[in-house]
Amino acid sequence: MSMRKPGFFVVHALALLLFVANAAQSADEATIAVLAGHLIDGTSDTARHDVAIVIQGERITAVGGREIVPDGAEVVDLGSATVLPGLIDTHVHPLIRMDDYQTDHLRESSAAKALRGLKAVQDSLRAGWTSLRIVGDADVFYAPVEIRRAIDRGLFTGPRLAVAPHYLSITGGGGDINFFSPEQRLIADGLIVDGVDGVRRAVREEIKYGADWIKLLVTGAFMSAGDNPKDVHFSPEELAVAVAEATRLGVPVMAHAHSAEGVKQAVKAGVRSIEHGTFIDDEGVRLMVEHGTYLVPTIYIGDFYIEERADSEAQQKMVELSKRYRDEFIDNIGKAIRAGVKVAVGSDFGGYDPQINAREFASLVEAGMTPMRAIQAGTRVGAELLGWQDRVGTIEPGKLADIVAVGGDPLEDISELERVIFVMKGGSVVKAP
Ligand SMILES: [Zn+2]
């Protein structure tokens, strides 16, 4: 039928396209003014009061007093709320499901994981996390990359994602499966790589299939069975080739490292961030300052297991180690903070309610940050770690309008960040009071 009247359909298709284009254009040009009692902008050391933020399309165009609101702007009045830059969590695993970690991928397809992971990152966005860095996830294929692509193409609402698809691990390392009999030849949750050639090939393959970051398990881990977080896993040669290869292809490297020696080797090799840094020593702190390496401590996750999952059979190692080393860990991170290491917020989120990821802010305050500095760690510093400081992380003209709000004063009570009442990503309201 349609073959007989091609003109008719072409005209209608064009009209539809024009309509869609116009709608998109007017949405781009819409002017919104967000009014709030208080503003923490990610840069200043003090909050501002009775503010207006003017947003045109997806960007902030002005920040000031109420007098800057242009005529005809759509006003979003948040009353006495405190507005902040969208929160940035630089260490998440949306596909991990706590107790099923390391075996889930044997039961669930990559497609199933992509759907579940999409839901998890959408929940995180509604909890206030407008940007996430996925730091290797429990999928043999590339579900996290597909989630990022689907969001970036506008198929679904979701946070901005930077993705390391897998954690690269040595045979017997934290990404391997070390708890079955040797007869079982199973594909591990991590990407198992050995030797300089193996590491080089794996880095190239990750990047070929869409990696924004390379994640290395430089030492053993807390959550995986059969390995020791105090052991260094990759050889210096393997570390060097991973960083050299990724750098040549323009992709940064992050290193999961608990042991003091592992931290030092990874920093010297030139990684951009150290994840955890549990047993970092004075020399490691000095090296991190010298190299400008970021630290993402992920403190709260240990408390989560101690307080809420102490009876988890699959995670007894995590519970035990978290208890044993908690005080030492907090002390060590305190030293790094006082020495001026750049610390960003990372929750190590893996499959629970994302509201509680904001408890990491309280952990950083316990380790020695002021609440203002902790907020900056979860906004501006996170953006700098991601290399996105030209786009997000602060509330100032020219930045993308990623804005959240809490009802109370997070400088008085940092747990306010667990109760985000308003979320805007790139000028679009995701959640309103
Ligand atoms: Zn992690």
mmCIF file of C-alpha atoms in Angstrom, residues 282-416:
data_model
loop_
_atom_site.group_PDB
_atom_site.id
_atom_site.type_symbol
_atom_site.label_atom_id
_atom_site.label_comp_id
_atom_site.label_asym_id
_atom_site.label_seq_id
_atom_site.Cartn_x
_atom_site.Cartn_y
_atom_site.Cartn_z
ATOM 1 C CA ASP A 282 54.174 7.499 54.783
ATOM 2 C CA GLU A 283 56.268 6.885 51.690
ATOM 3 C CA GLY A 284 53.145 5.971 49.719
ATOM 4 C CA VAL A 285 51.459 9.188 50.863
ATOM 5 C CA ARG A 286 54.524 11.198 49.854
ATOM 6 C CA LEU A 287 54.626 9.525 46.434
ATOM 7 C CA MET A 288 50.917 10.206 45.839
ATOM 8 C CA VAL A 289 51.361 13.903 46.617
ATOM 9 C CA GLU A 290 54.440 14.051 44.391
ATOM 10 C CA HIS A 291 52.745 12.282 41.446
ATOM 11 C CA GLY A 292 49.371 13.998 41.915
ATOM 12 C CA THR A 293 47.692 10.580 42.163
ATOM 13 C CA TYR A 294 44.061 10.526 43.348
ATOM 14 C CA LEU A 295 42.927 8.328 46.231
ATOM 15 C CA VAL A 296 39.450 6.756 46.404
ATOM 16 C CA PRO A 297 39.373 5.103 49.846
ATOM 17 C CA THR A 298 35.870 3.503 49.852
ATOM 18 C CA ILE A 299 35.734 3.425 53.654
ATOM 19 C CA TYR A 300 32.036 2.962 54.359
ATOM 20 C CA ILE A 301 31.607 -0.350 52.499
ATOM 21 C CA GLY A 302 33.553 -2.127 55.282
ATOM 22 C CA ASP A 303 31.225 -0.682 57.922
ATOM 23 C CA PHE A 304 28.241 -1.718 55.801
ATOM 24 C CA TYR A 305 29.362 -5.345 55.974
ATOM 25 C CA ILE A 306 30.225 -5.117 59.678
ATOM 26 C CA GLU A 307 26.916 -3.445 60.583
ATOM 27 C CA GLU A 308 24.436 -4.864 58.102
ATOM 28 C CA ARG A 309 25.849 -8.059 56.602
ATOM 29 C CA ALA A 310 27.870 -9.567 59.454
ATOM 30 C CA ASP A 311 26.053 -12.879 58.997
ATOM 31 C CA SER A 312 26.745 -13.123 55.254
ATOM 32 C CA GLU A 313 28.284 -16.551 54.682
ATOM 33 C CA ALA A 314 29.781 -15.629 51.321
ATOM 34 C CA GLN A 315 31.374 -12.471 52.703
ATOM 35 C CA GLN A 316 32.960 -13.673 55.937
ATOM 36 C CA LYS A 317 36.401 -12.656 54.669
ATOM 37 C CA MET A 318 35.157 -9.128 53.986
ATOM 38 C CA VAL A 319 33.510 -8.858 57.409
ATOM 39 C CA GLU A 320 36.589 -10.231 59.225
ATOM 40 C CA LEU A 321 39.154 -8.062 57.442
ATOM 41 C CA SER A 322 36.990 -4.940 57.693
ATOM 42 C CA LYS A 323 36.706 -5.405 61.456
ATOM 43 C CA ARG A 324 40.380 -6.189 61.952
ATOM 44 C CA TYR A 325 41.765 -3.272 59.963
ATOM 45 C CA ARG A 326 39.100 -0.561 60.365
ATOM 46 C CA ASP A 327 41.023 1.681 62.795
ATOM 47 C CA GLU A 328 44.285 1.333 60.904
ATOM 48 C CA PHE A 329 42.516 2.144 57.631
ATOM 49 C CA ILE A 330 40.872 5.307 59.024
ATOM 50 C CA ASP A 331 44.250 6.435 60.468
ATOM 51 C CA ASN A 332 46.038 5.864 57.176
ATOM 52 C CA ILE A 333 43.441 7.752 55.145
ATOM 53 C CA GLY A 334 43.619 10.569 57.735
ATOM 54 C CA LYS A 335 47.355 10.851 57.105
ATOM 55 C CA ALA A 336 46.787 11.027 53.355
ATOM 56 C CA ILE A 337 44.117 13.720 53.796
ATOM 57 C CA ARG A 338 46.354 15.837 56.045
ATOM 58 C CA ALA A 339 49.303 15.466 53.655
ATOM 59 C CA GLY A 340 47.207 16.877 50.800
ATOM 60 C CA VAL A 341 46.543 13.760 48.721
ATOM 61 C CA LYS A 342 43.620 14.425 46.349
ATOM 62 C CA VAL A 343 40.801 12.290 47.748
ATOM 63 C CA ALA A 344 37.575 11.575 45.830
ATOM 64 C CA VAL A 345 34.359 9.903 46.984
ATOM 65 C CA GLY A 346 33.804 6.284 46.003
ATOM 66 C CA SER A 347 31.256 4.010 47.629
ATOM 67 C CA ASP A 348 32.187 0.576 46.230
ATOM 68 C CA PHE A 349 28.440 0.244 45.625
ATOM 69 C CA GLY A 350 27.432 -3.285 44.798
ATOM 70 C CA GLY A 351 23.757 -3.963 44.619
ATOM 71 C CA TYR A 352 22.097 -2.445 47.700
ATOM 72 C CA ASP A 353 20.036 0.708 48.211
ATOM 73 C CA PRO A 354 22.067 3.542 46.634
ATOM 74 C CA GLN A 355 20.811 6.086 49.191
ATOM 75 C CA ILE A 356 23.365 4.761 51.652
ATOM 76 C CA ASN A 357 26.314 5.374 49.319
ATOM 77 C CA ALA A 358 26.311 8.910 50.726
ATOM 78 C CA ARG A 359 27.468 7.484 54.051
ATOM 79 C CA GLU A 360 30.946 7.640 52.522
ATOM 80 C CA PHE A 361 30.845 11.407 53.207
ATOM 81 C CA ALA A 362 30.548 10.743 56.955
ATOM 82 C CA SER A 363 33.418 8.241 56.739
ATOM 83 C CA LEU A 364 35.650 10.892 55.140
ATOM 84 C CA VAL A 365 34.686 13.347 57.903
ATOM 85 C CA GLU A 366 35.601 10.689 60.454
ATOM 86 C CA ALA A 367 38.984 10.263 58.722
ATOM 87 C CA GLY A 368 39.665 13.986 59.052
ATOM 88 C CA MET A 369 37.911 16.032 56.368
ATOM 89 C CA THR A 370 35.637 18.958 57.156
ATOM 90 C CA PRO A 371 32.103 18.418 55.845
ATOM 91 C CA MET A 372 32.773 21.077 53.169
ATOM 92 C CA ARG A 373 35.902 19.289 52.016
ATOM 93 C CA ALA A 374 34.073 15.951 51.961
ATOM 94 C CA ILE A 375 31.373 17.508 49.764
ATOM 95 C CA GLN A 376 34.067 18.836 47.437
ATOM 96 C CA ALA A 377 35.582 15.326 47.327
ATOM 97 C CA GLY A 378 32.188 14.039 46.126
ATOM 98 C CA THR A 379 31.732 16.801 43.532
ATOM 99 C CA ARG A 380 34.641 18.919 42.226
ATOM 100 C CA VAL A 381 37.488 16.508 43.035
ATOM 101 C CA GLY A 382 35.537 13.583 41.574
ATOM 102 C CA ALA A 383 35.067 15.581 38.362
ATOM 103 C CA GLU A 384 38.801 16.319 38.230
ATOM 104 C CA LEU A 385 39.633 12.644 38.684
ATOM 105 C CA LEU A 386 37.320 11.796 35.761
ATOM 106 C CA GLY A 387 38.834 14.586 33.661
ATOM 107 C CA TRP A 388 35.349 16.147 33.477
ATOM 108 C CA GLN A 389 36.155 19.368 35.373
ATOM 109 C CA ASP A 390 35.189 21.459 32.325
ATOM 110 C CA ARG A 391 31.664 19.974 32.439
ATOM 111 C CA VAL A 392 30.549 18.980 35.937
ATOM 112 C CA GLY A 393 31.535 19.050 39.618
ATOM 113 C CA THR A 394 30.759 22.691 40.443
ATOM 114 C CA ILE A 395 27.866 25.089 40.133
ATOM 115 C CA GLU A 396 29.131 27.933 37.977
ATOM 116 C CA PRO A 397 28.301 29.482 34.601
ATOM 117 C CA GLY A 398 29.295 27.288 31.668
ATOM 118 C CA LYS A 399 28.978 23.972 33.509
ATOM 119 C CA LEU A 400 26.346 21.380 32.702
ATOM 120 C CA ALA A 401 23.368 21.836 34.998
ATOM 121 C CA ASP A 402 23.878 18.764 37.206
ATOM 122 C CA ILE A 403 22.318 20.007 40.434
ATOM 123 C CA VAL A 404 20.947 18.306 43.541
ATOM 124 C CA ALA A 405 19.320 19.594 46.705
ATOM 125 C CA VAL A 406 18.839 18.431 50.280
ATOM 126 C CA GLY A 407 16.278 19.723 52.741
ATOM 127 C CA GLY A 408 18.646 20.523 55.618
ATOM 128 C CA ASP A 409 22.203 21.782 56.039
ATOM 129 C CA PRO A 410 24.789 19.114 55.105
ATOM 130 C CA LEU A 411 27.544 21.191 56.749
ATOM 131 C CA GLU A 412 25.719 20.655 60.064
ATOM 132 C CA ASP A 413 24.587 17.089 59.365
ATOM 133 C CA ILE A 414 26.468 15.344 56.570
ATOM 134 C CA SER A 415 23.880 12.529 56.511
ATOM 135 C CA GLU A 416 21.536 15.009 54.758
#
